[in-house]
Amino acid sequence: MTNGAEATTPSTHLVRRLNAERVLQQVWDGEPVTASDLMAATGLARSTVLALCRDLTDRGWLVELDDARAAGAYSKGRPALRYAFRPDAALVVGVDAGQHRVSAAVADLHGRVLAEEAVQVDPASDADARRATVRDAVDAAVARSGRDGRAVVAAVLGVPAPVGTGGVPAGERNPFWALMNPGLGDLFTARGWDVVVENDANLAAVAEVEHGDGAAAYAALLVGERIGAGIVLDGALRRGPRGAIGEMRILDLVEGVGSSDGLGALARDEAGRLLDAGRAGSALADVPRDRLDAEHVLAAADAGDALAREVVDGLADRLARVCAVLSGLLDLDRVIVTGAMAPALGPVVERARALLPDHLHDPAVEVVVSDLGPDVVRTGAVRLAVEHVRSHALDRDLPSGA
């Protein structure tokens, strides 16, 4: 103490910051609260709560509402101030920077998407063109949001490549990985945004937490052009020191699988191979070869086409083997088949479930189909961006005028 006043020390600042974080986290998701509500939830004194709420309001995180009496909550006694979190205090951006498609969304701090943009990408695009496509998609989505880009504080970009703990792609020896993440981590830093680059399957796992249905161990399996897995163990997303957990190159060594090619690519290629071999009587022969895709194959199989059903049976066996490998190694509760083509894969997944006992001694793993569709990676990116802002909220000032 000095002259009867409390000395300001580093520990004082730390305690105040920790208390401010407790108050902010308590308010972030919920309904408007009074100081009494916050006192009960945090155990802090009224004077401390009121001071923290004033500070968080001044910094733009909270808004002070009409008192509870004016709001009709009660009619007697001293009116209580109410505070609410401001989800519009800043914006976040989530991006799925895929091989063939870039999808960007702008959301508020509750993860509510305000605007979006999706563009097709030439897979042969070079690094500069890919960076420009991602930037243009984000700029278009921000413009549609009706807010200035200066309101954005964080962006998460999903890429089909492993990402190490330092945010640096681990693909120096893999040209595809390097092309998919051509230095995207610095694409928006000049704007003052926090930028996180993350593997697309990991973001799918983040998005699929509801489909995890409380499972402590699950995999989100992207199965389109390539197979990739986001792995959740003991309730936490696992990345590994080089970001390589869930990379499925190991499938090159698995009997009956042989590669990490996705079910979409395999359906197209296998159907084309059978047609080229002279198999007759299939409706798929009427589809121009350059337009033949997995959707044609799945639809033909559903209509009873023998060639297409043969292809689907092969896809189911391959999926069952992949699920067996993941479950056998990681003791998973659930495998969630996700991504753009997942909603059409019900028959494949059903057949794979029936085959699992042939590949596992104890086929306890449950294989389910996601309904999040083509934007699952972007959904996970938005969610992770919100969590990033939430966990670093007091490390930065909110955008001026937000």
Coordinates of C-alpha atoms in Angstrom, one line a residue:
M1 CA 0.0 0.0 0.0
T2 CA 1.1 3.5 -0.8
N3 CA -0.7 6.5 0.8
G4 CA -3.7 4.3 1.5
A5 CA -4.1 3.4 -2.2
E6 CA -3.7 -0.1 -3.5
A7 CA -0.4 -0.6 -5.4
T8 CA -0.7 -1.6 -9.0
T9 CA 1.4 -4.7 -9.6
P10 CA 1.7 -7.3 -12.5
S11 CA -0.2 -9.7 -10.3
T12 CA -3.0 -7.2 -9.9
H13 CA -3.3 -6.8 -13.7
L14 CA -3.3 -10.6 -14.1
V15 CA -6.1 -11.1 -11.6
R16 CA -8.1 -8.4 -13.2
R17 CA -7.6 -9.9 -16.6
L18 CA -8.5 -13.4 -15.4
N19 CA -11.7 -12.0 -13.8
A20 CA -12.6 -10.1 -17.0
E21 CA -12.2 -13.3 -19.0
R22 CA -14.5 -15.1 -16.6
V23 CA -17.1 -12.5 -17.0
L24 CA -16.8 -12.3 -20.8
Q25 CA -16.9 -16.1 -21.2
Q26 CA -20.0 -16.3 -18.9
V27 CA -21.8 -13.7 -21.1
W28 CA -20.6 -14.8 -24.5
D29 CA -23.2 -17.5 -25.2
G30 CA -26.1 -16.6 -23.0
E31 CA -29.0 -14.3 -22.5
P32 CA -28.6 -10.8 -21.0
V33 CA -27.5 -11.0 -17.4
T34 CA -27.5 -8.8 -14.3
A35 CA -24.6 -8.2 -12.0
S36 CA -26.3 -10.5 -9.5
D37 CA -26.3 -13.3 -12.1
L38 CA -22.6 -12.8 -12.8
M39 CA -21.8 -12.7 -9.0
A40 CA -23.6 -16.1 -8.6
A41 CA -21.8 -17.6 -11.6
T42 CA -18.3 -16.3 -10.9
G43 CA -18.2 -15.8 -7.1
L44 CA -16.9 -12.2 -7.6
A45 CA -17.9 -9.2 -5.5
R46 CA -20.6 -6.8 -6.9
S47 CA -18.1 -3.9 -7.1
T48 CA -15.7 -6.1 -9.1
V49 CA -18.4 -7.3 -11.5
L50 CA -19.7 -3.8 -12.1
A51 CA -16.2 -2.5 -12.7
L52 CA -15.4 -5.3 -15.1
C53 CA -18.7 -4.9 -17.0
R54 CA -18.1 -1.2 -17.4
D55 CA -14.6 -1.9 -18.8
L56 CA -15.9 -4.6 -21.2
T57 CA -18.7 -2.3 -22.3
D58 CA -16.2 0.5 -22.9
R59 CA -14.0 -1.9 -24.9
G60 CA -17.0 -2.9 -27.1
W61 CA -17.5 -6.5 -26.0
L62 CA -20.7 -5.9 -24.0
V63 CA -23.7 -3.6 -24.3
E64 CA -25.7 -2.2 -21.4
L65 CA -29.4 -2.8 -21.8
D66 CA -32.5 -1.2 -20.4
D67 CA -32.7 -2.0 -16.7
A68 CA -34.7 -5.1 -15.6
R69 CA -37.6 -3.0 -14.4
A70 CA -38.0 -1.3 -17.8
A71 CA -37.7 -4.7 -19.4
G72 CA -40.6 -6.1 -17.3
A73 CA -38.5 -8.5 -15.2
Y74 CA -39.7 -7.1 -11.9
S75 CA -41.5 -4.1 -10.5
K76 CA -40.1 -3.5 -7.0
G77 CA -36.8 -2.6 -5.5
R78 CA -33.7 -1.1 -7.0
P79 CA -33.5 -1.6 -10.8
A80 CA -30.7 -3.8 -11.9
L81 CA -28.5 -3.1 -14.9
R82 CA -28.3 -5.8 -17.5
Y83 CA -25.5 -6.7 -19.8
A84 CA -25.4 -8.6 -23.0
F85 CA -22.6 -9.8 -25.3
R86 CA -22.2 -8.1 -28.6
P87 CA -21.9 -10.8 -31.3
D88 CA -21.6 -8.0 -33.9
A89 CA -18.6 -6.5 -32.1
A90 CA -16.4 -8.0 -34.8
L91 CA -16.5 -10.4 -37.7
V92 CA -14.7 -13.6 -38.5
V93 CA -14.0 -15.3 -41.9
G94 CA -14.0 -19.1 -42.6
V95 CA -12.6 -20.5 -45.9
D96 CA -12.6 -23.9 -47.5
A97 CA -9.7 -23.5 -50.0
G98 CA -10.2 -26.8 -51.7
Q99 CA -8.6 -28.2 -54.8
H100 CA -11.6 -27.5 -57.1
R101 CA -13.6 -25.0 -55.1
V102 CA -13.0 -22.0 -52.8
S103 CA -15.8 -21.2 -50.4
A104 CA -15.7 -18.2 -48.0
A105 CA -18.1 -17.1 -45.3
V106 CA -18.3 -14.1 -43.0
A107 CA -19.9 -14.6 -39.6
D108 CA -20.5 -12.8 -36.4
L109 CA -19.0 -13.9 -33.0
H110 CA -21.8 -16.3 -32.5
G111 CA -20.9 -18.0 -35.7
R112 CA -24.0 -16.8 -37.6
V113 CA -23.1 -16.6 -41.3
L114 CA -23.8 -13.1 -42.7
A115 CA -22.6 -13.6 -46.2
E116 CA -20.8 -16.2 -48.4
E117 CA -19.1 -16.6 -51.7
A118 CA -18.1 -19.8 -53.6
V119 CA -16.0 -20.0 -56.8
Q120 CA -14.7 -22.9 -58.9
V121 CA -10.9 -23.2 -59.2
D122 CA -8.9 -24.6 -62.0
P123 CA -6.9 -27.4 -60.3
A124 CA -4.0 -26.5 -62.5
S125 CA -3.9 -23.0 -61.2
D126 CA -0.4 -21.9 -59.9
A127 CA 0.3 -20.6 -56.5
D128 CA -0.3 -16.9 -57.3
A129 CA -3.6 -17.6 -59.0
R130 CA -4.7 -19.7 -56.0
R131 CA -3.8 -17.0 -53.6
A132 CA -5.7 -14.4 -55.7
T133 CA -8.8 -16.7 -55.9
V134 CA -8.9 -17.1 -52.1
R135 CA -8.4 -13.4 -51.5
D136 CA -11.1 -12.5 -54.1
A137 CA -13.6 -14.9 -52.6
V138 CA -13.1 -13.5 -49.1
D139 CA -13.3 -9.9 -50.3
A140 CA -16.6 -10.7 -52.1
A141 CA -18.1 -12.3 -49.0
V142 CA -17.0 -9.4 -46.8
A143 CA -18.5 -6.9 -49.3
R144 CA -21.8 -8.8 -49.2
S145 CA -21.9 -8.8 -45.4
G146 CA -22.6 -5.0 -45.4
R147 CA -19.7 -4.4 -43.0
D148 CA -16.2 -3.0 -43.6
G149 CA -13.3 -5.4 -43.9
R150 CA -11.8 -3.6 -40.9
A151 CA -14.4 -5.3 -38.8
V152 CA -12.8 -8.7 -39.4
V153 CA -10.4 -9.8 -36.7
A154 CA -9.7 -13.4 -37.6
A155 CA -9.8 -15.8 -40.5
V156 CA -9.4 -19.6 -40.6
L157 CA -8.4 -21.1 -44.0
G158 CA -8.9 -24.9 -44.6
V159 CA -6.5 -26.6 -47.0
P160 CA -6.2 -30.2 -48.3
A161 CA -2.7 -30.5 -46.9
P162 CA -1.1 -31.2 -43.5
V163 CA -0.3 -28.1 -41.4
G164 CA 2.3 -28.2 -38.7
T165 CA 2.0 -26.8 -35.2
G166 CA 3.7 -23.6 -36.4
G167 CA 1.2 -23.1 -39.1
V168 CA 3.7 -23.9 -41.8
P169 CA 2.7 -26.5 -44.4
A170 CA 4.6 -29.8 -44.1
G171 CA 4.5 -30.3 -47.9
E172 CA 8.0 -29.2 -49.0
R173 CA 8.5 -32.6 -50.6
N174 CA 5.0 -32.8 -51.9
P175 CA 4.2 -30.4 -54.8
F176 CA 0.4 -30.9 -54.3
W177 CA 0.5 -29.9 -50.7
A178 CA 2.7 -26.8 -51.5
L179 CA 0.2 -25.8 -54.2
M180 CA -2.8 -26.2 -51.9
N181 CA -1.2 -24.0 -49.3
P182 CA 0.9 -21.4 -51.2
G183 CA 1.7 -19.3 -48.2
L184 CA -1.9 -18.6 -47.3
G185 CA -0.9 -17.9 -43.7
D186 CA 0.3 -14.4 -44.7
L187 CA -2.5 -13.6 -47.1
F188 CA -4.4 -11.2 -44.8
T189 CA -1.9 -10.3 -42.1
A190 CA -1.3 -6.9 -43.7
R191 CA -5.0 -6.2 -42.8
G192 CA -4.3 -6.9 -39.1
W193 CA -6.3 -10.1 -39.1
D194 CA -5.3 -13.1 -37.1
V195 CA -4.9 -15.9 -39.7
V196 CA -4.9 -19.6 -39.0
V197 CA -4.3 -22.2 -41.7
E198 CA -5.7 -25.6 -40.8
N199 CA -6.1 -29.0 -42.5
D200 CA -9.5 -29.4 -44.1
A201 CA -10.3 -32.8 -42.5
N202 CA -9.5 -31.4 -39.1
L203 CA -12.0 -28.6 -39.7
A204 CA -14.6 -31.1 -40.8
A205 CA -14.0 -32.8 -37.5
V206 CA -14.6 -29.5 -35.7
A207 CA -17.8 -29.0 -37.7
E208 CA -19.0 -32.5 -37.0
V209 CA -19.0 -32.2 -33.2
E210 CA -22.8 -32.5 -33.1
H211 CA -22.7 -35.6 -35.2
G212 CA -20.1 -36.9 -32.8
D213 CA -23.1 -37.1 -30.4
G214 CA -20.9 -37.0 -27.3
A215 CA -18.4 -39.6 -28.6
A216 CA -15.0 -39.2 -27.1
A217 CA -13.3 -40.8 -30.1
Y218 CA -14.4 -40.2 -33.7
A219 CA -13.1 -39.5 -37.1
A220 CA -14.6 -37.2 -39.7
L221 CA -13.8 -38.8 -43.1
L222 CA -13.6 -36.6 -46.2
V223 CA -14.1 -39.0 -49.1
G224 CA -14.4 -37.0 -52.4
E225 CA -11.3 -36.7 -54.5
R226 CA -9.0 -37.9 -51.7
I227 CA -9.6 -39.5 -48.3
G228 CA -8.6 -37.5 -45.3
A229 CA -9.5 -37.9 -41.7
G230 CA -9.9 -35.4 -38.8
I231 CA -9.3 -37.3 -35.6
V232 CA -10.9 -36.6 -32.2
L233 CA -9.6 -38.6 -29.3
D234 CA -10.7 -38.1 -25.7
G235 CA -12.9 -35.3 -26.8
A236 CA -10.0 -33.3 -28.4
L237 CA -8.9 -32.7 -32.0
R238 CA -5.5 -34.4 -32.6
R239 CA -3.0 -32.9 -35.0
G240 CA 0.4 -34.2 -34.2
P241 CA 3.7 -32.2 -34.2
R242 CA 3.8 -32.1 -38.0
G243 CA 0.1 -31.9 -38.5
A244 CA 0.1 -35.4 -40.0
I245 CA -2.5 -37.2 -37.9
G246 CA -5.2 -38.2 -40.2
E247 CA -3.1 -38.1 -43.3
M248 CA -4.1 -41.3 -45.2
R249 CA -1.0 -42.1 -47.3
I250 CA -0.8 -45.2 -45.2
L251 CA -3.7 -46.6 -47.3
D252 CA -1.1 -47.2 -50.0
L253 CA -0.1 -50.2 -47.9
V254 CA -3.5 -51.5 -47.0
E255 CA -4.7 -54.6 -48.9
G256 CA -7.8 -54.0 -50.9
V257 CA -7.4 -50.2 -50.7
G258 CA -4.1 -49.3 -52.2
S259 CA -4.3 -45.5 -52.3
S260 CA -5.8 -42.5 -50.6
D261 CA -8.0 -41.8 -53.6
G262 CA -11.5 -40.7 -52.5
L263 CA -14.7 -42.5 -53.2
G264 CA -15.8 -39.8 -55.7
A265 CA -12.6 -40.2 -57.7
L266 CA -12.8 -44.0 -57.5
A267 CA -16.4 -44.2 -58.6
R268 CA -15.7 -42.1 -61.7
D269 CA -12.5 -43.9 -62.6
E270 CA -13.7 -47.4 -62.0
A271 CA -16.9 -46.9 -64.0
G272 CA -14.8 -45.5 -66.8
R273 CA -12.4 -48.5 -66.6
L274 CA -15.2 -51.0 -66.9
L275 CA -16.8 -49.2 -69.8
D276 CA -13.5 -49.0 -71.6
A277 CA -13.1 -52.7 -71.1
G278 CA -16.2 -53.2 -73.2
R279 CA -18.9 -53.9 -70.5
A280 CA -22.2 -53.4 -72.3
G281 CA -25.7 -52.8 -71.1
S282 CA -25.0 -50.0 -68.7
A283 CA -26.9 -46.7 -68.8
L284 CA -23.6 -45.1 -67.9
A285 CA -22.4 -45.7 -71.4
D286 CA -24.7 -42.9 -72.5
V287 CA -23.0 -40.3 -70.3
P288 CA -20.2 -38.4 -72.1
R289 CA -17.0 -39.7 -70.6
D290 CA -15.7 -36.2 -69.6
R291 CA -18.9 -35.6 -67.7
L292 CA -19.1 -39.0 -65.9
D293 CA -18.9 -38.6 -62.2
A294 CA -19.8 -40.2 -58.9
E295 CA -23.3 -38.8 -58.9
H296 CA -24.1 -40.6 -62.2
V297 CA -22.7 -43.9 -60.8
L298 CA -24.6 -43.7 -57.5
A299 CA -27.9 -42.8 -59.3
A300 CA -27.4 -45.7 -61.8
A301 CA -26.7 -48.1 -59.0
D302 CA -29.9 -47.0 -57.2
A303 CA -31.8 -47.6 -60.5
G304 CA -30.4 -51.2 -60.6
D305 CA -27.7 -50.8 -63.1
A306 CA -25.4 -53.9 -62.8
L307 CA -22.1 -52.1 -63.7
A308 CA -22.8 -49.3 -61.3
R309 CA -23.8 -51.7 -58.5
E310 CA -20.5 -53.5 -59.0
V311 CA -18.7 -50.1 -58.6
V312 CA -20.7 -49.3 -55.5
D313 CA -19.9 -52.7 -54.0
G314 CA -16.2 -51.9 -54.5
L315 CA -16.6 -48.5 -52.9
A316 CA -18.3 -50.1 -49.9
D317 CA -15.6 -52.7 -49.4
R318 CA -12.9 -50.0 -49.6
L319 CA -14.8 -47.8 -47.1
A320 CA -15.2 -50.7 -44.7
R321 CA -11.4 -51.4 -44.9
V322 CA -10.6 -47.7 -44.2
C323 CA -13.0 -47.6 -41.3
A324 CA -11.4 -50.9 -40.0
V325 CA -7.9 -49.4 -40.2
L326 CA -8.9 -46.2 -38.4
S327 CA -11.0 -48.0 -35.7
G328 CA -8.4 -50.8 -35.2
L329 CA -5.6 -48.3 -34.6
L330 CA -7.5 -45.7 -32.7
D331 CA -10.4 -47.5 -31.0
L332 CA -13.0 -45.1 -32.4
D333 CA -16.6 -44.9 -31.3
R334 CA -17.7 -43.4 -34.6
V335 CA -16.6 -42.7 -38.2
I336 CA -18.6 -39.8 -39.8
V337 CA -18.5 -39.9 -43.6
T338 CA -18.7 -36.2 -44.5
G339 CA -18.2 -33.7 -47.3
A340 CA -20.0 -32.7 -50.5
M341 CA -20.9 -36.2 -51.7
A342 CA -21.7 -37.7 -48.2
P343 CA -25.5 -37.2 -48.5
A344 CA -25.5 -39.5 -51.6
L345 CA -23.5 -42.2 -50.0
G346 CA -26.2 -43.8 -47.8
P347 CA -26.2 -47.1 -49.8
V348 CA -22.4 -47.3 -49.8
V349 CA -22.2 -46.7 -46.0
E350 CA -25.0 -49.2 -45.4
R351 CA -23.1 -51.8 -47.3
A352 CA -19.8 -50.9 -45.6
R353 CA -21.5 -51.4 -42.2
A354 CA -22.5 -54.9 -43.3
L355 CA -18.9 -55.7 -44.3
L356 CA -17.2 -54.4 -41.2
P357 CA -17.5 -57.7 -39.3
D358 CA -15.3 -59.2 -42.0
H359 CA -12.5 -56.8 -41.2
L360 CA -12.7 -56.3 -37.4
H361 CA -12.8 -58.8 -34.6
D362 CA -15.0 -56.4 -32.6
P363 CA -16.8 -54.1 -35.1
A364 CA -18.0 -51.7 -32.4
V365 CA -17.4 -48.6 -34.4
E366 CA -20.5 -46.9 -35.8
V367 CA -20.3 -45.5 -39.3
V368 CA -22.7 -42.6 -40.0
V369 CA -23.4 -40.2 -42.8
S370 CA -23.2 -36.4 -42.3
D371 CA -25.8 -34.0 -43.6
L372 CA -23.6 -30.9 -43.5
G373 CA -22.9 -31.1 -47.2
P374 CA -20.3 -29.3 -49.3
D375 CA -19.7 -26.6 -46.7
V376 CA -18.6 -28.8 -43.8
V377 CA -15.0 -27.5 -44.0
R378 CA -16.1 -23.9 -44.1
T379 CA -18.4 -24.5 -41.2
G380 CA -15.6 -25.8 -39.1
A381 CA -13.4 -22.9 -40.2
V382 CA -16.0 -20.4 -39.0
R383 CA -16.4 -22.3 -35.7
L384 CA -12.6 -22.4 -35.1
A385 CA -12.3 -18.7 -36.0
V386 CA -14.9 -17.8 -33.4
E387 CA -13.1 -20.0 -30.8
H388 CA -9.8 -18.3 -31.7
V389 CA -11.3 -14.8 -31.1
R390 CA -13.0 -16.1 -27.9
S391 CA -9.7 -17.5 -26.5
H392 CA -7.8 -14.3 -27.4
A393 CA -10.5 -11.7 -26.8
L394 CA -8.6 -9.6 -24.3
D395 CA -5.3 -9.7 -26.3
R396 CA -6.5 -7.1 -28.8
D397 CA -8.7 -4.1 -29.2
L398 CA -11.8 -4.4 -31.2
P399 CA -12.0 -2.7 -34.6
S400 CA -12.7 1.0 -34.4
G401 CA -16.3 1.7 -35.0
A402 CA -17.3 -2.0 -34.8

